[in-house]
Each structure stands twice: as C-alpha cells, then as structure tokens.
mmCIF file of C-alpha atoms and ligand atoms in Angstrom:
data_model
loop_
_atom_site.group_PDB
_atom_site.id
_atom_site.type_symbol
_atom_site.label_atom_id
_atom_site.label_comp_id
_atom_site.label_asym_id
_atom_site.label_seq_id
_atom_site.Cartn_x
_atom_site.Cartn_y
_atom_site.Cartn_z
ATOM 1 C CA UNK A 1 35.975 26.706 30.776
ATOM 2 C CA UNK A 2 32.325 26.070 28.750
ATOM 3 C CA UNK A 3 30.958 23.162 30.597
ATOM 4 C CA UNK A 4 29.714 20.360 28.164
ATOM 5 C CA UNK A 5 26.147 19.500 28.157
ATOM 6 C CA UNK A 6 25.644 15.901 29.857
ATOM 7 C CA UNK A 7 24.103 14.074 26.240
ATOM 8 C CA UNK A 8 20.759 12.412 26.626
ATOM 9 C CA UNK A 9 21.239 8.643 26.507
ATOM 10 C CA UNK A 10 19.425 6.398 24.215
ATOM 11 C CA UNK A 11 17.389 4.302 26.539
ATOM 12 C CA UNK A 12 16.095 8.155 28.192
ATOM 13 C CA UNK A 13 14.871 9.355 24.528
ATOM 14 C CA UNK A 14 12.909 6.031 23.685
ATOM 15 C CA UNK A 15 11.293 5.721 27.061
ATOM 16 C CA UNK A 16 10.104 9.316 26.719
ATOM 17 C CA UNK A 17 9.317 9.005 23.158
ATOM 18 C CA UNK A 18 7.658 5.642 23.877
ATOM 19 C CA UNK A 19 5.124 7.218 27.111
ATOM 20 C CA UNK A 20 4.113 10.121 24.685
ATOM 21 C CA UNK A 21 3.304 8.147 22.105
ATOM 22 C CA UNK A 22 1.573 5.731 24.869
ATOM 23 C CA UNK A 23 -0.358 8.744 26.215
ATOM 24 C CA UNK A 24 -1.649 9.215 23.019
ATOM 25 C CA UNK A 25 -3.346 5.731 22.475
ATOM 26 C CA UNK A 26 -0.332 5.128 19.501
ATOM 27 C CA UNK A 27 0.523 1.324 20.209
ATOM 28 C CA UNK A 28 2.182 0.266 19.891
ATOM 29 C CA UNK A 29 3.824 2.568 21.450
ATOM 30 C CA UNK A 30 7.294 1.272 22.486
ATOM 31 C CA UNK A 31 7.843 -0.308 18.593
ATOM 32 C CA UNK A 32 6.803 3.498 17.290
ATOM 33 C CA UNK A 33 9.500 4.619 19.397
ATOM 34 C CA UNK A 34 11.995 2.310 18.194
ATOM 35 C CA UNK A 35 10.885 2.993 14.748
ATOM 36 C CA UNK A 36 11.371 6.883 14.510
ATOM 37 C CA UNK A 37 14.490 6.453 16.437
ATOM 38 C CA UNK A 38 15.973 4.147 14.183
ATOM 39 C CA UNK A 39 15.116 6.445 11.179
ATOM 40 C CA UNK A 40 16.726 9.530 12.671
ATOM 41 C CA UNK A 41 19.965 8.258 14.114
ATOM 42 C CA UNK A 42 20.202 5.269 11.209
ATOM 43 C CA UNK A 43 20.946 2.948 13.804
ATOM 44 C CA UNK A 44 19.431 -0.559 13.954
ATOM 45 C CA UNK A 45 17.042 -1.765 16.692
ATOM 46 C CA UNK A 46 19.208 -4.284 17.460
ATOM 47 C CA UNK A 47 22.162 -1.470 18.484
ATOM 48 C CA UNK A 48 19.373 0.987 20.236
ATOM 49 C CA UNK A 49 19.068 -2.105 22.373
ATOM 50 C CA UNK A 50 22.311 -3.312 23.297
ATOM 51 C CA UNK A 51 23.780 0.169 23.453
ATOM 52 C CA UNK A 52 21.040 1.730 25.605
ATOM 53 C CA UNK A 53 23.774 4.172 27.280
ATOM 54 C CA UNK A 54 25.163 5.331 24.197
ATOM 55 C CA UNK A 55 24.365 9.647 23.923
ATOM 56 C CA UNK A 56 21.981 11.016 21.612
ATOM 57 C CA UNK A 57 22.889 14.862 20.000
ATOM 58 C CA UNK A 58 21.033 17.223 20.001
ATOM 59 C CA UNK A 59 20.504 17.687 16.712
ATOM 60 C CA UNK A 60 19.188 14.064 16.709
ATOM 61 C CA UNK A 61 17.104 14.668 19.434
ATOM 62 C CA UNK A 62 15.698 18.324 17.466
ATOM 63 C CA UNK A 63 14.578 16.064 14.655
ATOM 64 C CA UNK A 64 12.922 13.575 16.281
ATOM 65 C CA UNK A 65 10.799 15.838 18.415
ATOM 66 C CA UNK A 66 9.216 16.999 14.971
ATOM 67 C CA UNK A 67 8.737 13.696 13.799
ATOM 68 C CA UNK A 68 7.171 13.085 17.249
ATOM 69 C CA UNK A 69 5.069 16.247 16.919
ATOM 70 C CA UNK A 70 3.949 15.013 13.661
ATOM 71 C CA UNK A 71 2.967 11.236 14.718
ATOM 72 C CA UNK A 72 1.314 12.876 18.038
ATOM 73 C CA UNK A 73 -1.500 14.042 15.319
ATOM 74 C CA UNK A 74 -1.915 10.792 14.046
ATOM 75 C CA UNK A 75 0.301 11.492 10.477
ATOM 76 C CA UNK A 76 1.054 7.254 9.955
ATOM 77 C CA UNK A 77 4.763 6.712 10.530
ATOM 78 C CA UNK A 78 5.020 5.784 6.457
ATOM 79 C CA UNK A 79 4.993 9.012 5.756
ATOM 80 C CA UNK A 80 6.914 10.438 8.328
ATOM 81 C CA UNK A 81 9.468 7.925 7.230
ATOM 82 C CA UNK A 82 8.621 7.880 3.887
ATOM 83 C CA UNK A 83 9.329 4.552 3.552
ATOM 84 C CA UNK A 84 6.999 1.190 3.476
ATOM 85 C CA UNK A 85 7.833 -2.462 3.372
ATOM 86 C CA UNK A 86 5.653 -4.606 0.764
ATOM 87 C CA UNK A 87 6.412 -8.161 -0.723
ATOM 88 C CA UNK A 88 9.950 -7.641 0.979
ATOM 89 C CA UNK A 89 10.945 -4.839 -0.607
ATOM 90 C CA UNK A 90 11.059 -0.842 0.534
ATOM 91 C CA UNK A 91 8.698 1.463 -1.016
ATOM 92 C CA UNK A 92 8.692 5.092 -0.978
ATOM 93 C CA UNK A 93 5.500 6.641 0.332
ATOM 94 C CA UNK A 94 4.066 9.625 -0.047
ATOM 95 C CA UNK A 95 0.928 11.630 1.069
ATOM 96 C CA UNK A 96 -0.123 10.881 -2.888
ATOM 97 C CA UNK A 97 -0.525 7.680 -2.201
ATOM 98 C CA UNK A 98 -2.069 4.980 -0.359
ATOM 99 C CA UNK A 99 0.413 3.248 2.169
ATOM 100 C CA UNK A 100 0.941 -0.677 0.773
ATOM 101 C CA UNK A 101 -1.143 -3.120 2.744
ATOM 102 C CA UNK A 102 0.102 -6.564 3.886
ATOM 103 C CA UNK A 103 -2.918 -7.912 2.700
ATOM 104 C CA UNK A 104 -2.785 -6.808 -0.784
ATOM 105 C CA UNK A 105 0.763 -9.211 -0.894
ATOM 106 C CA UNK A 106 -1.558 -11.526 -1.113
ATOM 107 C CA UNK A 107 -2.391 -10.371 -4.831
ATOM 108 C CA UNK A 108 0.768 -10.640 -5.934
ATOM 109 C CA UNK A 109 1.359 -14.310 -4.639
ATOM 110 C CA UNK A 110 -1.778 -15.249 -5.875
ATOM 111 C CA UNK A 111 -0.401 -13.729 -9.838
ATOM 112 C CA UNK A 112 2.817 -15.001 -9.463
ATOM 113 C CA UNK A 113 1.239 -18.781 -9.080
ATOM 114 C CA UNK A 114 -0.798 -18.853 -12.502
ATOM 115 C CA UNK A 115 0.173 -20.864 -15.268
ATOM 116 C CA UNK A 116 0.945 -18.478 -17.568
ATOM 117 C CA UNK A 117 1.651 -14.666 -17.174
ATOM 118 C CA UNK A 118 2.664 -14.191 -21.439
ATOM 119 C CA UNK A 119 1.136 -11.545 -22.331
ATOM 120 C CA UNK A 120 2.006 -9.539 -18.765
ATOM 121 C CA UNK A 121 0.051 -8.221 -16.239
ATOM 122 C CA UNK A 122 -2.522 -4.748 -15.985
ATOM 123 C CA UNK A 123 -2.510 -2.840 -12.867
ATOM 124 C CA UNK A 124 -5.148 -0.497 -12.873
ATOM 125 C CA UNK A 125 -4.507 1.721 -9.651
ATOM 126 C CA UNK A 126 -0.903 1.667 -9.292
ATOM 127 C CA UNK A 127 -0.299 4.050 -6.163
ATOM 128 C CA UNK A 128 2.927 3.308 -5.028
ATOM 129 C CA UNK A 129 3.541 1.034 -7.958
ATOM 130 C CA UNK A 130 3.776 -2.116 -4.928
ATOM 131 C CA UNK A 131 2.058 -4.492 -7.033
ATOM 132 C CA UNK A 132 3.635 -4.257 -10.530
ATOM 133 C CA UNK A 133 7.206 -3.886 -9.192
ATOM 134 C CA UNK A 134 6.464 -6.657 -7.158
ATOM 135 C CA UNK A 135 5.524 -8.811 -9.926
ATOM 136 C CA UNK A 136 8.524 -7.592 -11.811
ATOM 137 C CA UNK A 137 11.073 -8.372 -9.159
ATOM 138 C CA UNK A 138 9.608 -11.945 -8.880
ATOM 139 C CA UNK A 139 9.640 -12.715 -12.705
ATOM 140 C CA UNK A 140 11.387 -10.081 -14.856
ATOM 141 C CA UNK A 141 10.560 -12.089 -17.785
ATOM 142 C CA UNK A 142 6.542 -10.932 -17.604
ATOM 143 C CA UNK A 143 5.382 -7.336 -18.790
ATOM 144 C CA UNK A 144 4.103 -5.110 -16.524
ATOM 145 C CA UNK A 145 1.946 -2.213 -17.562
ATOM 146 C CA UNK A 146 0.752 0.115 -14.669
ATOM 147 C CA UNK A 147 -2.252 3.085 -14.713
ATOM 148 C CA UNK A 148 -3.293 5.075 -12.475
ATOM 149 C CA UNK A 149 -5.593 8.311 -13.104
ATOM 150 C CA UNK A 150 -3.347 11.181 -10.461
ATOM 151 C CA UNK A 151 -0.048 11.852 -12.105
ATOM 152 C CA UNK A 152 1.015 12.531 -8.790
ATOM 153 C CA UNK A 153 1.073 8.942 -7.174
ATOM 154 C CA UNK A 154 2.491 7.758 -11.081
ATOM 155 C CA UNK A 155 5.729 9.640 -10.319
ATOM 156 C CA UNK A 156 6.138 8.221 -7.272
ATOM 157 C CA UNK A 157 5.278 4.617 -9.072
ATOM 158 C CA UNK A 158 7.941 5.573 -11.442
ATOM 159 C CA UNK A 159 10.907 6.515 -8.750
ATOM 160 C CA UNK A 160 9.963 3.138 -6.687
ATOM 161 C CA UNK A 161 10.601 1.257 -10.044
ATOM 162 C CA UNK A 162 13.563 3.007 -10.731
ATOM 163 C CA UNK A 163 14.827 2.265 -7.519
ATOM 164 C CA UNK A 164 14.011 -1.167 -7.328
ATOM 165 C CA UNK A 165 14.937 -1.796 -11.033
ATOM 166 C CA UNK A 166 11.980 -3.009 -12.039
ATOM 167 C CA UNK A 167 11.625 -2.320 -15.775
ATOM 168 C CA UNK A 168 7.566 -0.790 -16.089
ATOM 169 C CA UNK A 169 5.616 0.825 -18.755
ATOM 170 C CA UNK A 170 3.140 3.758 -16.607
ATOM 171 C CA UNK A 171 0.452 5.348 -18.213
ATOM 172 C CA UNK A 172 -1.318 8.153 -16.737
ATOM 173 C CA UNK A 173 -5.540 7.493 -17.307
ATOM 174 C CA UNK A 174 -8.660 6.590 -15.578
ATOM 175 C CA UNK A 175 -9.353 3.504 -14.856
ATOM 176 C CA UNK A 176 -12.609 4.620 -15.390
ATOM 177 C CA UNK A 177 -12.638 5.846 -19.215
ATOM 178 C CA UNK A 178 -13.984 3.748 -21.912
ATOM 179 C CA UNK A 179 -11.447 3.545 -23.803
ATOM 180 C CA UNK A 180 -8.937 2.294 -21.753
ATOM 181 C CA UNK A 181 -8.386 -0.873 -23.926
ATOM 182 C CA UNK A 182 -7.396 1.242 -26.993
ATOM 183 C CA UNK A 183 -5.021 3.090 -25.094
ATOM 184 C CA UNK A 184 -3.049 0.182 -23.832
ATOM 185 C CA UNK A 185 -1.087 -2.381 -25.488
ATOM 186 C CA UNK A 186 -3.241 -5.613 -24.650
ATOM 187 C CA UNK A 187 -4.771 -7.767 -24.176
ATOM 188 C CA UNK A 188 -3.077 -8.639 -21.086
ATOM 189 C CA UNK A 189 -3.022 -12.094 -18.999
ATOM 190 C CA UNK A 190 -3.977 -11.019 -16.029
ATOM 191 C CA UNK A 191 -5.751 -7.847 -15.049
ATOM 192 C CA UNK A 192 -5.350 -6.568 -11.296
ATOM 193 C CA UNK A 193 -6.890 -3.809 -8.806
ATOM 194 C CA UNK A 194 -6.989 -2.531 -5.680
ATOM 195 C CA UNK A 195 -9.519 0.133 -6.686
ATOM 196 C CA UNK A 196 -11.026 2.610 -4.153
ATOM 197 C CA UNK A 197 -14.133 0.467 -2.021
ATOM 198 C CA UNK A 198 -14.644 2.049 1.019
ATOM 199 C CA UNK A 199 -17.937 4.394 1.165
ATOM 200 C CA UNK A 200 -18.547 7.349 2.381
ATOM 201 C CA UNK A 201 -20.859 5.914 5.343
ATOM 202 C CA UNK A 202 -17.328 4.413 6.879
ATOM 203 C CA UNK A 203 -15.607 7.227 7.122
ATOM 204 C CA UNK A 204 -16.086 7.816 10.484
ATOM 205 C CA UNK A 205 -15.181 4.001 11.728
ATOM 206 C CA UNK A 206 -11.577 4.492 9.913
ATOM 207 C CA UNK A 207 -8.589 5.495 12.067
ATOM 208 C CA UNK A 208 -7.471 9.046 11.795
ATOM 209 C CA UNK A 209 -4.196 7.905 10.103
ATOM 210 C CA UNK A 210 -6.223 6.817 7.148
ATOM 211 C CA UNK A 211 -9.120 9.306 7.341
ATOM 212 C CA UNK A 212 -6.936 12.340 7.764
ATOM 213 C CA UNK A 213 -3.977 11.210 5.652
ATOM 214 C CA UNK A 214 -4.071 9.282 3.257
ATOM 215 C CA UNK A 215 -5.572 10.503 -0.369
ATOM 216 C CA UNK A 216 -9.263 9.841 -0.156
ATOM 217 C CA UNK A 217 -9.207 9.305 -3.822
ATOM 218 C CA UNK A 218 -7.420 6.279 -3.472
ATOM 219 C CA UNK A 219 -9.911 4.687 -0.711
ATOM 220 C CA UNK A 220 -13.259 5.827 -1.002
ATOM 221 C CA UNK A 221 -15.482 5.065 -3.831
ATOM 222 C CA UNK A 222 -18.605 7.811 -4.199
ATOM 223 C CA UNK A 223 -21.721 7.420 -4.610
ATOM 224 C CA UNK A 224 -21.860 3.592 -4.963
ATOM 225 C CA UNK A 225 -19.336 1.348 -2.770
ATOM 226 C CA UNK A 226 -19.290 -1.033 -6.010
ATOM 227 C CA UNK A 227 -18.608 1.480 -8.931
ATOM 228 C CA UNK A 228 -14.847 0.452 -9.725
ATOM 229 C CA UNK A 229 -16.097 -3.345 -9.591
ATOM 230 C CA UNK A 230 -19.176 -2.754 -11.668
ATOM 231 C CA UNK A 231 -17.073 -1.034 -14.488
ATOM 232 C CA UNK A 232 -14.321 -3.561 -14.199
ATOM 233 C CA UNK A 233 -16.455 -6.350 -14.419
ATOM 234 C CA UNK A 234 -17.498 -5.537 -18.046
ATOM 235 C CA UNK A 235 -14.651 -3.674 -19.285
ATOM 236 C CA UNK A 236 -11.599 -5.788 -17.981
ATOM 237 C CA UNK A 237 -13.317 -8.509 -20.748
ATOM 238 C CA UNK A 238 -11.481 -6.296 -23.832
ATOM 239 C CA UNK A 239 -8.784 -5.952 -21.995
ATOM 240 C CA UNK A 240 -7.448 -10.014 -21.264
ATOM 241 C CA UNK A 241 -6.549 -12.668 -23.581
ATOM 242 C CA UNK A 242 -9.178 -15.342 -23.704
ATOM 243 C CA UNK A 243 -8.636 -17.622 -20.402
ATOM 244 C CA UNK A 244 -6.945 -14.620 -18.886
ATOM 245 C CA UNK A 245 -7.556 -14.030 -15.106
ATOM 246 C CA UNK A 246 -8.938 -10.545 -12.964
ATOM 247 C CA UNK A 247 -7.754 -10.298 -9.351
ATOM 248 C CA UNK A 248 -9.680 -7.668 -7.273
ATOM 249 C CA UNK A 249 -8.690 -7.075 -3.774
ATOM 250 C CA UNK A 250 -12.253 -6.463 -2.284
ATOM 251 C CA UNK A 251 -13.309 -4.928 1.116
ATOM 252 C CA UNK A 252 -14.116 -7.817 3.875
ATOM 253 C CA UNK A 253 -17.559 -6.848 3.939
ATOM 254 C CA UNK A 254 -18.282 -7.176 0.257
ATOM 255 C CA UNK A 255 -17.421 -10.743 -1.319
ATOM 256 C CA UNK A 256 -20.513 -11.885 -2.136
ATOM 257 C CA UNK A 257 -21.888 -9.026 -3.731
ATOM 258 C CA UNK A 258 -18.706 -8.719 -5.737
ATOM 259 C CA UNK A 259 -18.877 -12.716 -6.809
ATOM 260 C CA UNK A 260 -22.017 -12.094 -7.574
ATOM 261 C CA UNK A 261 -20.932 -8.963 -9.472
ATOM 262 C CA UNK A 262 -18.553 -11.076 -11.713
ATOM 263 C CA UNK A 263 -20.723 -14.392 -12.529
ATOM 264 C CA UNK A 264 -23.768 -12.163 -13.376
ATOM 265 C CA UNK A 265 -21.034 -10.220 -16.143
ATOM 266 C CA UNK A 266 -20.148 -13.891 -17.761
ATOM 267 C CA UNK A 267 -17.003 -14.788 -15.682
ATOM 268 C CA UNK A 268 -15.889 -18.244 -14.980
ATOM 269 C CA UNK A 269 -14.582 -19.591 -11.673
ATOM 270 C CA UNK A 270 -15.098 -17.153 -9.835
ATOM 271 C CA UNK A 271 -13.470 -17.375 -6.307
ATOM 272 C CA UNK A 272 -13.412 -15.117 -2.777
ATOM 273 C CA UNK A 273 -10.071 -15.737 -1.147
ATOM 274 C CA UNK A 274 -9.146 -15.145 2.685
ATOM 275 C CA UNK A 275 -6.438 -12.994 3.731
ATOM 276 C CA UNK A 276 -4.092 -14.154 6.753
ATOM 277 C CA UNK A 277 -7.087 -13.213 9.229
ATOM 278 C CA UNK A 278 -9.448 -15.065 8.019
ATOM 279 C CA UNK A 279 -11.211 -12.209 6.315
ATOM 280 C CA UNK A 280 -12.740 -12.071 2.597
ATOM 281 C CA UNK A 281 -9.963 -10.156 1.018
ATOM 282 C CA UNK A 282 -9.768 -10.693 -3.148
ATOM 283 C CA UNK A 283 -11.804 -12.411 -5.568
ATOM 284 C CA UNK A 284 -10.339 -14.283 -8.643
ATOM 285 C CA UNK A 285 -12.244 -14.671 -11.757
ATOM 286 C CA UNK A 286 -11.007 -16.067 -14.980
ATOM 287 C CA UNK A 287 -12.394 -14.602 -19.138
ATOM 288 C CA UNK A 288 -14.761 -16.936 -20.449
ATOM 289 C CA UNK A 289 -13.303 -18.119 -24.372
HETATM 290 N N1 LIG B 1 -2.372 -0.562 -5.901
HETATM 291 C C1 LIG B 1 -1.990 0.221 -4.775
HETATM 292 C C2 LIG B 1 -2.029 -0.614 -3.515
HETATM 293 O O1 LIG B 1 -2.514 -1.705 -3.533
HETATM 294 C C3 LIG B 1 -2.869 1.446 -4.630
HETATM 295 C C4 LIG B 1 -4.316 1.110 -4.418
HETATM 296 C C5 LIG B 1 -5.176 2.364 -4.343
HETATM 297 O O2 LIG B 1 -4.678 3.486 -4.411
HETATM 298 N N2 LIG B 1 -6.478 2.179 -4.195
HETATM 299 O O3 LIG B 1 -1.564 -0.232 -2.480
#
C-alpha cells in the first residue's frame, strides 16, 4: 500500500515563508507571506487565518517557492503578482511599467475636485494607465486622452482600460516632442504628469526593488533632475484651454524649484500640495487667459 505524504499545513508554509522573507530584511515580512500565499492558493487572508490547519499541495507549495525565490532577490511583489491596487481599483503591472504609487491618488482626487473637466483630461506618462482610468471610472462623462513614449507600458495601459472599462483614447509619443499639441486633439482642461524626476545621483539611496526593477525610463530623468518640468512648463500652455489647470506630481525634495519653475513660465496660482506624510508631493498651476 503507497503511503500518502502527510500535506504541509497552512500555518507551517507561512511561518517558513514569513522567517525567509524576515531573514532577508523583506518586512514586512509576515504580510509578504500572507500576500504570495493568498495569490497562489486564491484563498483570502481572512481563510489562511482561521483555517491555519488546512493542507497545502504540493503543487501549491512548488509555485510558491519560485515566487519566494524571486521576492528573495528583491523582484517587488507587484510584479510577481502582477497585480497593483490604485484609487481602489486592480491594475495589472508589469516590468514595463512603473508600479502605481499611493501618493500619486492624490492626483487624481485633486482632478476629480475642479470645476470643470469639459474638454477632458491629458496624461502625459501613462504607465499603467492608473491615472486616466482612474479619472474615467470616477466621471465617465470627461475625455481622457493618455501618451506615453514606450509602446510597451501603452499596451499594458490599454488591457487595464479594457479591463476596467474605462473608455480611453492612447497615443504612443514623447512627451518630449514639439509637436505634441498638433498631434492631439486639444486643448484639454487639465493637463497631468508623473514624469520621470529622480536623478542619477539617487540611484544608489533607492531600494533595490525600484533600482533593479522597475524601468529606469520611467523614474530617472538624465542629465537635469528638472527636464520633464522645464519642457512642460512652456509647452503644456498650447496644450489647455484658457483657465485650464497642470498637475505635476513632483519629487519631495523639489517643490520650490518646480513653483518657481511654473510662475517664472507665466502660470497663475501656483500651489505645492502635501501628500498623506506630510511631504511636498504635486504642484497645481492654472493657464493664464
Ligand atoms: N503615470 C504613471 C504613474 O503615475 C506612470 C508614471 C511614470 O512612468 N513616470 O504611476
């Protein structure tokens, strides 16, 4: 008679998970655990609790020790999952793009509170598409154009609004290029990025996950830690209605140079806004008539 294999219990694979991933300096650790466990089995938190006896297969356990493997080298559980939550909803990540921030929800609140959102709303720098679908969801009476320069990161913008429903018109261009405003169908209400501002002097402060993971075209700006801004500032001008509002997200270190930035182009109330930290986080400026 075959003997059957006693099956690893649930409450044995997250505590081991848990102390590798504490080893490691991953915290935390015990939440990781839960996470990747969750997204191999499909069972809720909630049940890995209450049913810490229940037996984990094999199979199960096969799949999460490559997941493991692949969080032990820092890869950021996003992409592992493939999956991020933004503005409530669940976007699909991938190594093309840059994993949504909680902070940059704060973009899309700020938007969704103006007076008037007519003639839609510009996102130059899509990545996942979090911020136009976002807008979307919220009000799927205003138009949402979204650009981003890697046609990579635009097709997964294009699957998250297909999933989500969210009805957007993508174009594929550089944020960057001059003629931008010819290109789109503007002049737009509100103009919004979350360009690239980190420089090339940080790199070695940012956590692996972000360093060695995520696509450095997406976070670091070359050359000059202001270049996206300084571009913006003049040519997001042709590309709003008169009155029409720009909403930069902004690294913490850099919101007076970038208010600065905007009231030396012509810009009217110009504003730096915290994030939930406390920390300088987007600046709001609105198209002189
Ligand atoms: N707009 C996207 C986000 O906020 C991508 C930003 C980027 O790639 N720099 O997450």
């Amino acid at each position: 008679m075959m003997e059957r294999k006693p099956q690893t219990t649930t409450r044995a694979v997250l505590d081991a998970a848990a102390d590798r991933l504490r080893a490691a300096g991953i915290e935390p650790a015990r939440r990781e655990a839960e996470w990747l466990i969750e997204h191999v089995t499909g069972r809720s938190r909630l049940d890995l609790m209450t049913h810490p006896d229940a037996g984990v297969e094999a199979e199960v356990c096969e799949r999460l020790e490559s997941l493991l493997q692949r969080r032990l080298t820092r890869e950021p559980l996003q992409y592992l999952t493939g999956e991020a939550g933004f503005f409530g909803h669940v976007f699909l990540v991938t190594p093309d793009v840059l994993i949504p921030r909680p902070e940059t929800e704060l973009l899309v609140e700020w938007i969704l509170g103006r007076e008037s959102l007519d003639h839609g709303v510009l996102d130059l720098g899509t990545g996942s598409g979090c911020i136009p679908v976002s807008v979307r969801l919220a009000r799927p009476d205003v138009a949402c154009t979204a650009v981003d320069v890697d046609g990579k990161a635009l097709a997964v913008a294009r699957e998250n609004a297909a999933r989500l429903g969210a009805d957007i018109r993508f174009v594929e261009a550089d944020m960057l290029d001059g003629g931008l405003a010819d290109r789109l169908a503007g002049p737009f209400s509100v103009v919004v990025s979350n360009p690239p501002y980190i420089g090339r002097e940080e790199q070695s402060s940012l956590q692996p996950e972000v360093v060695e993971h995520e696509p450095h075209r997406a976070l670091f700006a070359e050359g000059d830690a202001l270049r996206f801004y300084r571009h913006l500032a003049h040519a997001a001008v042709d590309l709003l209605v008169d009155g029409g509002w720009i909403c930069l997200e902004i690294h913490a270190d850099r919101g007076a140079e970038v208010v600065a930035l905007l009231q030396e182009s012509g810009w009217e109330g110009v504003r730096l806004h915290q994030d939930l930290a406390g920390r300088d986080r987007m600046v709001c400026a609105r198209r002189g008539p």
